[in-house]
Coordinates of C-alpha atoms and ligand atoms in Angstrom, one line a residue:
X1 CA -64.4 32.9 43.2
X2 CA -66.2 35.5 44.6
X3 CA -65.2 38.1 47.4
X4 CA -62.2 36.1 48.7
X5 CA -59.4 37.0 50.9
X6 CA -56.4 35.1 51.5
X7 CA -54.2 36.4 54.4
X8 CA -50.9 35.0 55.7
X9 CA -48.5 35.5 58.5
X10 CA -44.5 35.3 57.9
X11 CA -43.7 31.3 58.5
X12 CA -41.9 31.2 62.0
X13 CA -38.1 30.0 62.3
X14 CA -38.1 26.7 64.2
X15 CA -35.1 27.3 66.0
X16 CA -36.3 27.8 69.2
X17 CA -39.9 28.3 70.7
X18 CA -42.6 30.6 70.1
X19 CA -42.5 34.2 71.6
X20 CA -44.4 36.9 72.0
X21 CA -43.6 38.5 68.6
X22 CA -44.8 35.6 66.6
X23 CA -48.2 35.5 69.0
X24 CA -49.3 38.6 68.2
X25 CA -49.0 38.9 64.5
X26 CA -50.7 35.1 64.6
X27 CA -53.9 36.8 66.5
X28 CA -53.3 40.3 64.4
X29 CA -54.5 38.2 61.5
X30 CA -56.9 35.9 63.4
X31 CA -58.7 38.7 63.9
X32 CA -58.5 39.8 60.5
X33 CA -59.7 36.1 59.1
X34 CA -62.7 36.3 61.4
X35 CA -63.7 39.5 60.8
X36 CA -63.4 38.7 56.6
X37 CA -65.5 35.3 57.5
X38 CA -68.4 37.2 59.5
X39 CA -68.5 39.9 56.3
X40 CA -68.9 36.3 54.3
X41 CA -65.9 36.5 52.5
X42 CA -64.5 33.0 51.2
X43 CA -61.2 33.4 53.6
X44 CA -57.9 31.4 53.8
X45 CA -55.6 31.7 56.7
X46 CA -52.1 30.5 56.3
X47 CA -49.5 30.5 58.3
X48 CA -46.5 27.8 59.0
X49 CA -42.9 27.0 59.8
X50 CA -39.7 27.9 58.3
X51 CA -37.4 25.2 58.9
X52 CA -34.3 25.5 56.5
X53 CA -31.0 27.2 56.4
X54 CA -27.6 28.0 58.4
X55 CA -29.3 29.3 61.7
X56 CA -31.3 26.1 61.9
X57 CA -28.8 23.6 61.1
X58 CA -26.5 25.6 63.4
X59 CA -28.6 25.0 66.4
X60 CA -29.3 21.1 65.4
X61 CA -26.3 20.6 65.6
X62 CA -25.5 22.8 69.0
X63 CA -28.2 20.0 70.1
X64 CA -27.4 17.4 68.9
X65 CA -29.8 16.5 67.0
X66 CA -30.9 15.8 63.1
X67 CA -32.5 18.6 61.8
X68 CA -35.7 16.7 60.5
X69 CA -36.5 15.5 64.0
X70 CA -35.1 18.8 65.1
X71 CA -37.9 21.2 63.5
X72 CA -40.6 18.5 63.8
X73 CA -40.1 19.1 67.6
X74 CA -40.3 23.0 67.1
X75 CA -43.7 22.8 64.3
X76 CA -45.7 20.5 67.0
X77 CA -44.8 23.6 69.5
X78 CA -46.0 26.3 67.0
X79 CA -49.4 24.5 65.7
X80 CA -49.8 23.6 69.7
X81 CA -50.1 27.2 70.4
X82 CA -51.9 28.7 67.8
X83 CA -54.4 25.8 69.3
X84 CA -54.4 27.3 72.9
X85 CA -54.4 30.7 71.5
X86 CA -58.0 30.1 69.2
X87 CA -56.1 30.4 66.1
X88 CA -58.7 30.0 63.2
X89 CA -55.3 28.9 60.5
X90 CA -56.8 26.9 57.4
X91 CA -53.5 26.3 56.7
X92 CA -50.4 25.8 58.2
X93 CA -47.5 25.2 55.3
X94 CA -44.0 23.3 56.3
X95 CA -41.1 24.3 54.1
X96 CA -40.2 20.6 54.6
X97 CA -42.5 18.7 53.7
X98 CA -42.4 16.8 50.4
X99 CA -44.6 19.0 48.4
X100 CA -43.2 22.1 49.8
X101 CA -39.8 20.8 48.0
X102 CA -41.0 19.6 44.8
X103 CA -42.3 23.2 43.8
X104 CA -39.3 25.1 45.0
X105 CA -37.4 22.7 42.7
X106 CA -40.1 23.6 39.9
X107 CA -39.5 27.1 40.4
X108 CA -35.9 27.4 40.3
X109 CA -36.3 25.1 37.5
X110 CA -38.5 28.2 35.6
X111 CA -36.2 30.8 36.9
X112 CA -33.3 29.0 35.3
X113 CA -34.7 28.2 32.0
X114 CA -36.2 31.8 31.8
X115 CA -33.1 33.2 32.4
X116 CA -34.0 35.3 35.4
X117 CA -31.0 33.4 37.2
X118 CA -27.1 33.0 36.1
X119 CA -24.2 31.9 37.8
X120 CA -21.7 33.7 39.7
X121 CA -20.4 34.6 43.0
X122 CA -21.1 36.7 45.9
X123 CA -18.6 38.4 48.7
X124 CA -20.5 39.6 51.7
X125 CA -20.9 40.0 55.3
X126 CA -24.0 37.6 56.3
X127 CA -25.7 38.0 59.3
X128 CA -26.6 34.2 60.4
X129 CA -29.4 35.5 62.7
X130 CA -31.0 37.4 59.6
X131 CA -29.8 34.8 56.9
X132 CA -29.0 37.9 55.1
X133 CA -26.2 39.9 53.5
X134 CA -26.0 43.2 55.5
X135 CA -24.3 46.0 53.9
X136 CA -21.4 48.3 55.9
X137 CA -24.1 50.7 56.1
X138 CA -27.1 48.6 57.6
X139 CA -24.3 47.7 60.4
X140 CA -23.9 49.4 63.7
X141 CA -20.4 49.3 65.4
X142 CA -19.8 46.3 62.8
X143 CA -22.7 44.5 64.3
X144 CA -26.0 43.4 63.1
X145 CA -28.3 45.8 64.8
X146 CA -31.3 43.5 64.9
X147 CA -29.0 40.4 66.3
X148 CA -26.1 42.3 68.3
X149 CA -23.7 40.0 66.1
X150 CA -21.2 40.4 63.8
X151 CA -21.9 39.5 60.2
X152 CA -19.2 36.6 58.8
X153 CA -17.4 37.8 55.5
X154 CA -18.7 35.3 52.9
X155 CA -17.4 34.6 49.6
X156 CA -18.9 31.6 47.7
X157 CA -19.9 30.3 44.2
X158 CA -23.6 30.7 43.9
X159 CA -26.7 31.7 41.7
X160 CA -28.2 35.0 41.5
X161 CA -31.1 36.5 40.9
X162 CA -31.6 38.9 38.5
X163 CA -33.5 42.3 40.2
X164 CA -32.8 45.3 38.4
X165 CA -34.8 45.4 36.1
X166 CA -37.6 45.1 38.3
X167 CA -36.5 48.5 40.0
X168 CA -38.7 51.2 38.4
X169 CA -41.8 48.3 38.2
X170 CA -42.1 48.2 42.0
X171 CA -41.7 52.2 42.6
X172 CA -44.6 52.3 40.5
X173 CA -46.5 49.4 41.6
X174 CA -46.0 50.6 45.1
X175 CA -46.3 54.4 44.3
X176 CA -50.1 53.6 42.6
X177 CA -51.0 51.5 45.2
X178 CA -51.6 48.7 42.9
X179 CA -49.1 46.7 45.2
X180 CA -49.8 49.0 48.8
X181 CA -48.0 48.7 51.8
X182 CA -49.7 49.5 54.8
X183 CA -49.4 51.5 57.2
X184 CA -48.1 54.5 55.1
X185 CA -45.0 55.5 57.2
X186 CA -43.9 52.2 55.9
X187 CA -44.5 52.4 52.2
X188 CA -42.5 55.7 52.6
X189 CA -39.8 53.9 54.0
X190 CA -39.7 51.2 51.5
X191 CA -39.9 54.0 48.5
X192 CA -37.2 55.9 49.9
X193 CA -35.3 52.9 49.5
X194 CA -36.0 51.9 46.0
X195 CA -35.9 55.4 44.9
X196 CA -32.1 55.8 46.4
X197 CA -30.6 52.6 46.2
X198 CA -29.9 50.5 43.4
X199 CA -30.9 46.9 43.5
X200 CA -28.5 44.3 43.4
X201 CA -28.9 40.9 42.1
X202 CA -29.3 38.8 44.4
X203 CA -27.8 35.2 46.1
X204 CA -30.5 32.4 45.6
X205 CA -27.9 29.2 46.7
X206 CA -25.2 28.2 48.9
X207 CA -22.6 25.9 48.0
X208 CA -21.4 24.7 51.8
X209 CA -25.1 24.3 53.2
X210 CA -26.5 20.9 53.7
X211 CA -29.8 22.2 55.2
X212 CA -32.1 23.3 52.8
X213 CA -33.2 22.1 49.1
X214 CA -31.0 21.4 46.3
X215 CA -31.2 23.4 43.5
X216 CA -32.2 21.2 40.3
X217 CA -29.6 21.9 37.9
X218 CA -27.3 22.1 40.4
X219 CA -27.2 20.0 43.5
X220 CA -23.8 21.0 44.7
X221 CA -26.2 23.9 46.0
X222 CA -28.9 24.2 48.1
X223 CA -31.5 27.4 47.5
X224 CA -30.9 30.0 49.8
X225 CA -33.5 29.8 52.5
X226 CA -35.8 33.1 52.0
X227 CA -36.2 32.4 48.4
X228 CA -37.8 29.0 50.0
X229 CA -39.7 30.4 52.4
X230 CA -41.3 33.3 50.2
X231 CA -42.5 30.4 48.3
X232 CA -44.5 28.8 51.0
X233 CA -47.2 32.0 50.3
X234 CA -48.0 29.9 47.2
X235 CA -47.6 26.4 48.0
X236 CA -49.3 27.0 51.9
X237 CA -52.7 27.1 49.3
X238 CA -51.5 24.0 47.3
X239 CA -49.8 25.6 44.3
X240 CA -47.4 23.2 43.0
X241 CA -44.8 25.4 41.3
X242 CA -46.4 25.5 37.8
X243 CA -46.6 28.8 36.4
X244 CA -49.6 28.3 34.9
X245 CA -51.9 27.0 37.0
X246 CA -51.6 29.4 39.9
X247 CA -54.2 28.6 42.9
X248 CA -57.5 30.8 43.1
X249 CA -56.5 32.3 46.2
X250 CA -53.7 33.9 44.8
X251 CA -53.2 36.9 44.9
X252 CA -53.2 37.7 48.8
X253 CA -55.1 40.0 50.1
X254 CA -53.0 40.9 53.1
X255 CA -49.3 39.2 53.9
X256 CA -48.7 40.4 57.0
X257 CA -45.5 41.3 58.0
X258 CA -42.9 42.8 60.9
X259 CA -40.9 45.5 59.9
X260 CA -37.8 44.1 60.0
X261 CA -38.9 41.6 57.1
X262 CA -40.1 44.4 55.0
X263 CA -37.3 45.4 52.9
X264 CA -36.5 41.8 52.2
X265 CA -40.0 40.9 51.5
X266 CA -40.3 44.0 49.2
X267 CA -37.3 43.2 47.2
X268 CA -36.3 39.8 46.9
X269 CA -40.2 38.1 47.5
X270 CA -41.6 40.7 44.8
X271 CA -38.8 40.7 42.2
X272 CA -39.2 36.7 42.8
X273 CA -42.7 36.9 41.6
X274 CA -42.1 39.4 38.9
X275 CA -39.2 37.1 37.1
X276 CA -42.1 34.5 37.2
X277 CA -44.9 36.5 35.7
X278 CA -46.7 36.0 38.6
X279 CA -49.0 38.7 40.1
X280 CA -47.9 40.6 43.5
X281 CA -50.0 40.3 47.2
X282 CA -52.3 42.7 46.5
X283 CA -50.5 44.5 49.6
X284 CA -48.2 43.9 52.6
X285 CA -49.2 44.9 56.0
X286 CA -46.6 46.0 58.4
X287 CA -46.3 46.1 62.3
X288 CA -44.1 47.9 64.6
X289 CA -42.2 45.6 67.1
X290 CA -42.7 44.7 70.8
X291 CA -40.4 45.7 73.3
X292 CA -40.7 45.0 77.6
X293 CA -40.0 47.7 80.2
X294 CA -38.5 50.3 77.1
X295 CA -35.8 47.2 76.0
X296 CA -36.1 45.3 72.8
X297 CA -36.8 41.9 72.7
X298 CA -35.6 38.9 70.3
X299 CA -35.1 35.0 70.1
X300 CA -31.3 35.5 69.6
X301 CA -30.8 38.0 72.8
X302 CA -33.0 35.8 75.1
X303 CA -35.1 38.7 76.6
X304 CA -38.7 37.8 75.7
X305 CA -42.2 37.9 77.4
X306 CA -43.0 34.2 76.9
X307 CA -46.4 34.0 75.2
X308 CA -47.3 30.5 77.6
X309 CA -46.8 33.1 80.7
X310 CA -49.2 35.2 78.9
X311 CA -51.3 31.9 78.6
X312 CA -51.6 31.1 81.5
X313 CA -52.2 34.1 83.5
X314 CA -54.5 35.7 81.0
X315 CA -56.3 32.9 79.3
X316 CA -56.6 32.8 75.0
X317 CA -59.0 35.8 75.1
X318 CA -57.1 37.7 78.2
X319 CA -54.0 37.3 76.1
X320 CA -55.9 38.3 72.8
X321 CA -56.9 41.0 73.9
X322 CA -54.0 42.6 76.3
X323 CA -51.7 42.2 72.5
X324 CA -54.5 44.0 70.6
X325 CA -55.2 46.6 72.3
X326 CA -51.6 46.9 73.2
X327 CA -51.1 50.2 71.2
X328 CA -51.8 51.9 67.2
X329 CA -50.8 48.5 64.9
X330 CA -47.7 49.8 62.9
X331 CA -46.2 51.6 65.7
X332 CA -43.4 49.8 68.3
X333 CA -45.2 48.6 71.4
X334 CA -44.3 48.4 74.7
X335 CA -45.5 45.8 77.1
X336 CA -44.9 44.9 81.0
X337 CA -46.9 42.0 82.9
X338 CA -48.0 44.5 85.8
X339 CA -49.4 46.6 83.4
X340 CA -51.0 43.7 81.7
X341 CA -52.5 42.7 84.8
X342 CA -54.4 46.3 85.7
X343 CA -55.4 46.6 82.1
X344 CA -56.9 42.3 82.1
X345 CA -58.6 43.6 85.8
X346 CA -59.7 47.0 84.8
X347 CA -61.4 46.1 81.4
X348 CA -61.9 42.4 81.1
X349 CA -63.1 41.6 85.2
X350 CA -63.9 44.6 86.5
X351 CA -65.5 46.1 83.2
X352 CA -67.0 43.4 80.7
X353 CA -67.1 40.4 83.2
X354 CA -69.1 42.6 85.6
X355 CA -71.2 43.8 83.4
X356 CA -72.1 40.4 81.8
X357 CA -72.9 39.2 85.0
X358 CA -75.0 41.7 86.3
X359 CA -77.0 42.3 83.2
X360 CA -77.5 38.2 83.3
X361 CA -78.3 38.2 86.9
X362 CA -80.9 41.1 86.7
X363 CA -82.6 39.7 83.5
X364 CA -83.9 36.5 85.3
X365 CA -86.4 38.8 86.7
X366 CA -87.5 40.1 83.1
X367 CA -91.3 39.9 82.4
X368 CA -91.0 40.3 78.7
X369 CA -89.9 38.8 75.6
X370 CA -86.4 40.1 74.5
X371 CA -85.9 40.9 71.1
X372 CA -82.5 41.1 69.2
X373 CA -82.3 43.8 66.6
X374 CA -80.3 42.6 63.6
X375 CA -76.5 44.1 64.6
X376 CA -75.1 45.9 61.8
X377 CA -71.1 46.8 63.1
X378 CA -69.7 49.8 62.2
X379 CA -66.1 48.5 62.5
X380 CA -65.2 47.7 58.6
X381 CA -63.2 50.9 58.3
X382 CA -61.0 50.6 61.2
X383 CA -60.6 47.5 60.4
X384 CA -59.6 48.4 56.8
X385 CA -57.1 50.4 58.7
X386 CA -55.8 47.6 61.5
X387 CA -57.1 49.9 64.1
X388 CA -57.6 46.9 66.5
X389 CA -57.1 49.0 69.5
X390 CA -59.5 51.9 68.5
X391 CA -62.0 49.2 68.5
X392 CA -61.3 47.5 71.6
X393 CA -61.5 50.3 72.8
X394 CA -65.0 51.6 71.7
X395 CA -66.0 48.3 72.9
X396 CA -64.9 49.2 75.9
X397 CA -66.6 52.6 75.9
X398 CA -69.9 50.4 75.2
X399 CA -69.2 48.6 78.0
X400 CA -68.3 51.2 80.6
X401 CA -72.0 53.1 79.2
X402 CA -73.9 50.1 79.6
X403 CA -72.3 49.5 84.0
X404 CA -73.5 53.4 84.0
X405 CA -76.9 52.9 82.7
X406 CA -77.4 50.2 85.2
X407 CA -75.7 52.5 88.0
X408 CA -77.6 55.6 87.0
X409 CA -81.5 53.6 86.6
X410 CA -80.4 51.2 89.6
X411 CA -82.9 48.1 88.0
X412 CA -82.9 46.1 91.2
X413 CA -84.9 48.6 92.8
X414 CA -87.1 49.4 89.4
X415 CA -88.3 45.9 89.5
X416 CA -90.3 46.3 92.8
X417 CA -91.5 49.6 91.9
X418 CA -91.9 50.0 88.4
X419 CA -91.7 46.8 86.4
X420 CA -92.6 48.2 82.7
X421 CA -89.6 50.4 83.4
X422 CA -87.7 47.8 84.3
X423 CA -88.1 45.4 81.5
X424 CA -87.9 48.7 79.3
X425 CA -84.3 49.0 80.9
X426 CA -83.5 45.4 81.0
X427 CA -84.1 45.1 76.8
X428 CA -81.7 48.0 76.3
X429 CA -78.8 46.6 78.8
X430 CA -79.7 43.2 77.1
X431 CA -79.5 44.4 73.5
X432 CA -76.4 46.4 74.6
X433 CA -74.6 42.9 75.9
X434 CA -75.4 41.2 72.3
X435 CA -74.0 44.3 70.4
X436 CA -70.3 44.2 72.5
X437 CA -70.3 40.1 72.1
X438 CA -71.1 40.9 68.4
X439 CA -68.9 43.3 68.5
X440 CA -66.1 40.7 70.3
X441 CA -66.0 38.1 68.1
X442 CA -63.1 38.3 65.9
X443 CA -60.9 39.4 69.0
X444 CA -62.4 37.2 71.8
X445 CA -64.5 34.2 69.6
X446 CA -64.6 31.8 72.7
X447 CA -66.1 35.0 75.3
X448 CA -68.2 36.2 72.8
X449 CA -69.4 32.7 72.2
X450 CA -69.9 32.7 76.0
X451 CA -72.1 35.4 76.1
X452 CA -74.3 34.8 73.9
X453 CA -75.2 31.5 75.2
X454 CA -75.4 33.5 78.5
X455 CA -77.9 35.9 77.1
X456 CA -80.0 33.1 75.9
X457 CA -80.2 30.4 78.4
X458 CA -80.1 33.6 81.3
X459 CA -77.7 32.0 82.3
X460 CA -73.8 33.8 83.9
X461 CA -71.1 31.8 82.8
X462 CA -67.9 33.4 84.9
X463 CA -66.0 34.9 82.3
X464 CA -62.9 36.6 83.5
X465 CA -61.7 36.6 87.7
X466 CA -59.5 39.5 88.7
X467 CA -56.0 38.2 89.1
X468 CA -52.9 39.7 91.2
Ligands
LIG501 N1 -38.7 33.0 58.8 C1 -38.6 34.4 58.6 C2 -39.8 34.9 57.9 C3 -40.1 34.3 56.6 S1 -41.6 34.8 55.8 C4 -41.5 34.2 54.3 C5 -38.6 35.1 60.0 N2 -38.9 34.4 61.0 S2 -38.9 34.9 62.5 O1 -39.4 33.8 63.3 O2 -37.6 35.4 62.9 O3 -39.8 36.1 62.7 C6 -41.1 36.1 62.3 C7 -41.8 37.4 62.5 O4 -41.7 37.7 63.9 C8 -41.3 38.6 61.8 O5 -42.4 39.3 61.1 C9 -40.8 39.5 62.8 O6 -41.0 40.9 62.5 C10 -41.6 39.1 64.0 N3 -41.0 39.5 65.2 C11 -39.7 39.2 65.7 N4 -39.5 39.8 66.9 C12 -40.6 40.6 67.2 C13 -41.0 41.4 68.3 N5 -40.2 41.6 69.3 N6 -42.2 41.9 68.2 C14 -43.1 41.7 67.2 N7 -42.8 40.9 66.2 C15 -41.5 40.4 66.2 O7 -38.2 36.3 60.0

């Protein structure tokens, strides 16, 4: 297979609904798959729905309900909105459905007889909210700092993973590039880590957990819920857990990530592959977290900007665009609704849909044929570098240009007065339009789509209203 790229998000708890956080790295890799698809690359987009373990069973039963009907609720939810939202998924990977299963089984099954896992047992303090063992150090005032709960002491029979060995591998992996995380503050951070910390072996089952799938030499345990959902990078592109007949897609290209699921994917995902003698995601790609009015926001503290708000005040493009242009990908953002709302009427009404409909209006009056160039994009490097708001933001420079060349040559008075002028000026504000809704496509498909069908039939479709 030639020139592919295979790009997935993290698969979403289905504990409760959607929000914000999930939205945006969703359309942060939307845009990525369309972008890869318009440079012709054979692309696969996965994403999908994590629906096993303590936190989820926990909440079923709060409900309740039975967990099966439970996260079949929450997946219909998820796949609704990447719907509403234009996501272009050609996957979307359930950790329980039947095939899902089968292959974890297989793999356990391979780490087992290779000897990569032994039994044992582990003491800890597990953070339910995480479904992770936190260390004394990782907590703040004895609290999980990401969940603003305190960890349970756990002591339990269970598997484990062998990691150590696998130390000095990664460092170098990472170091070379070979294995790259991106942006580079973040592959500091994870080689700090690995350079000052040795890694322990890890848990891979629980003995008192219903939820989740049992281990096949064992089914007094079920397999700890991260090891099961790591997995779903493989099966989400149909891989059935045989070691030796691992799907063409594999390796990714880009798993894309949050930073609090870096660590975690950089240890225990990449040692998983490793005792498999499977290759690595060619690299991880990180992003900084979204906060509201300077205060952080999360599913288990209840304080989120609900992406349906979002929805339906901005539209699919209105909200696709607000999120990527929302700041430098990587780095923590901060968003408010008011200051959504002066950035959605500033560039998308006042700025692109005025423009659009101007330039539309005036060119009814055109005299001449108007002739595309072919529309080369200059973007590829900032988008090798996830600089999604650097580009929006040159779009938006194109855009503010193009109102000033209209303002500056003043066309509707050209046309009664100097009419090759006028079509001269019309072909450049014309060819300007079809550059930015070239230009748009991977952030706002359905506008750009709009446009274009504008430009052709000469024809304003209203694209975006000003809003209070
Ligand atoms: N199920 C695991 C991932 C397993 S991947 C093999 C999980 N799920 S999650 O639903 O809790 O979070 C999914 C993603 O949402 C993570 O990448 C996380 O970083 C991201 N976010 C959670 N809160 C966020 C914000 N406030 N802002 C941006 N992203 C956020 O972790």
């Amino acid at each position: 297979m030639k020139d592919k790229f295979y790009i997935t998000t993290p698969i979403y708890y289905t504990n409760a609904k959607p929000h914000i956080g999930h939205a945006y790295t969703t359309i942060a890799c939307d845009v990525l798959a369309r972008w890869n698809r318009l440079q012709k690359k054979e692309t696969f987009f996965l994403t999908g729905t994590d629906e096993h373990g303590a936190k989820i069973q926990k909440k079923a039963i709060e409900e309740g309900k039975d967990p099966q009907e439970f996260v079949d609720g929450f997946a219909e939810i998820f796949k609704d909105l990447w719907k509403q939202l234009n996501i272009s998924n050609d996957g979307f990977i359930r950790t329980t459905s039947a095939s899902h299963k089968e292959a974890v089984q297989k793999v356990l099954q391979t780490l087992h007889d290779n000897g990569s896992i032994y039994k044992g047992s582990y003491k800890g303090l597990y953070c339910v909210g995480c479904e992770q063992f936190k260390s004394e150090n990782e907590l703040v005032d004895g609290k999980c700092p990401d969940h603003g709960t305190e960890p349970e002491e756990m002591e339990e029979e269970c598997y484990l993973m062998k990691m150590n060995k696998w130390q000095d591998t990664l460092v170098e992996k990472i170091k070379s590039d070979e294995f790259k995380i991106q942006p580079e503050r973040y592959k500091k951070e994870i080689l700090s880590f690995l350079e000052n910390q040795k890694l322990e072996d890890v848990s891979i089952s629980r003995k008192n957990l219903a939820w989740g799938i049992p281990l096949p030499f064992d089914t007094d345990h079920t397999t700890y819920v991260w090891i099961d959902a790591f997995l779903n990078y493989l099966t989400g592109i149909g891989w059935d857990g045989d070691v030796k007949k691992v799907p063409e897609f594999w390796p990714a290209e880009v798993e894309m990530i949050g930073k609090d699921i870096l660590r975690v994917h950089a240890t225990i995902w990449a040692a998983t592959l490793l005792n498999l003698g499977l290759e690595l995601p060619k690299s991880f790609v990180v992003h900084g977290h979204i906060q509201s009015g300077g205060k952080k926001m999360s599913k288990s503290l209840g304080n989120v900007i609900d992406p349906y708000a979002m929805l339906e005040k901005f539209g699919a493009d209105g909200t696709r665009y607000l999120l990527m242009s929302g700041g430098t990908f990587g780095d923590d953002l901060d968003i408010t609704m008011e200051r959504m709302t002066e950035k959605y009427n500033a560039d998308l009404a006042n700025g692109l849909g005025n423009l659009v409909s101007r330039v539309i209006k005036l060119s009814e009056k055109m005299t001449n044929e108007i002739n595309f160039n072919n529309f080369v994009s200059g973007d590829q490097t900032f988008f090798d570098t996830f600089k999604f708001d650097i580009i929006l933001e040159s779009i938006l420079e194109d855009v503010k240009n193009a109102n000033k060349k209209i303002e500056d040559n003043k066309p509707w008075e050209l046309v009664k007065n100097d009419l090759i002028k006028f079509n001269d000026i019309m072909q450049e504000l014309m060819v300007d339009v079809y550059s930015i809704s070239e230009r748009l496509i991977p952030f706002l498909p359905e506008t750009a789509e709009k446009i274009k069908k504008s430009l052709e039939t000469k024809q304003a479709e209203p694209l975006f209203v000003r809003i209070k």
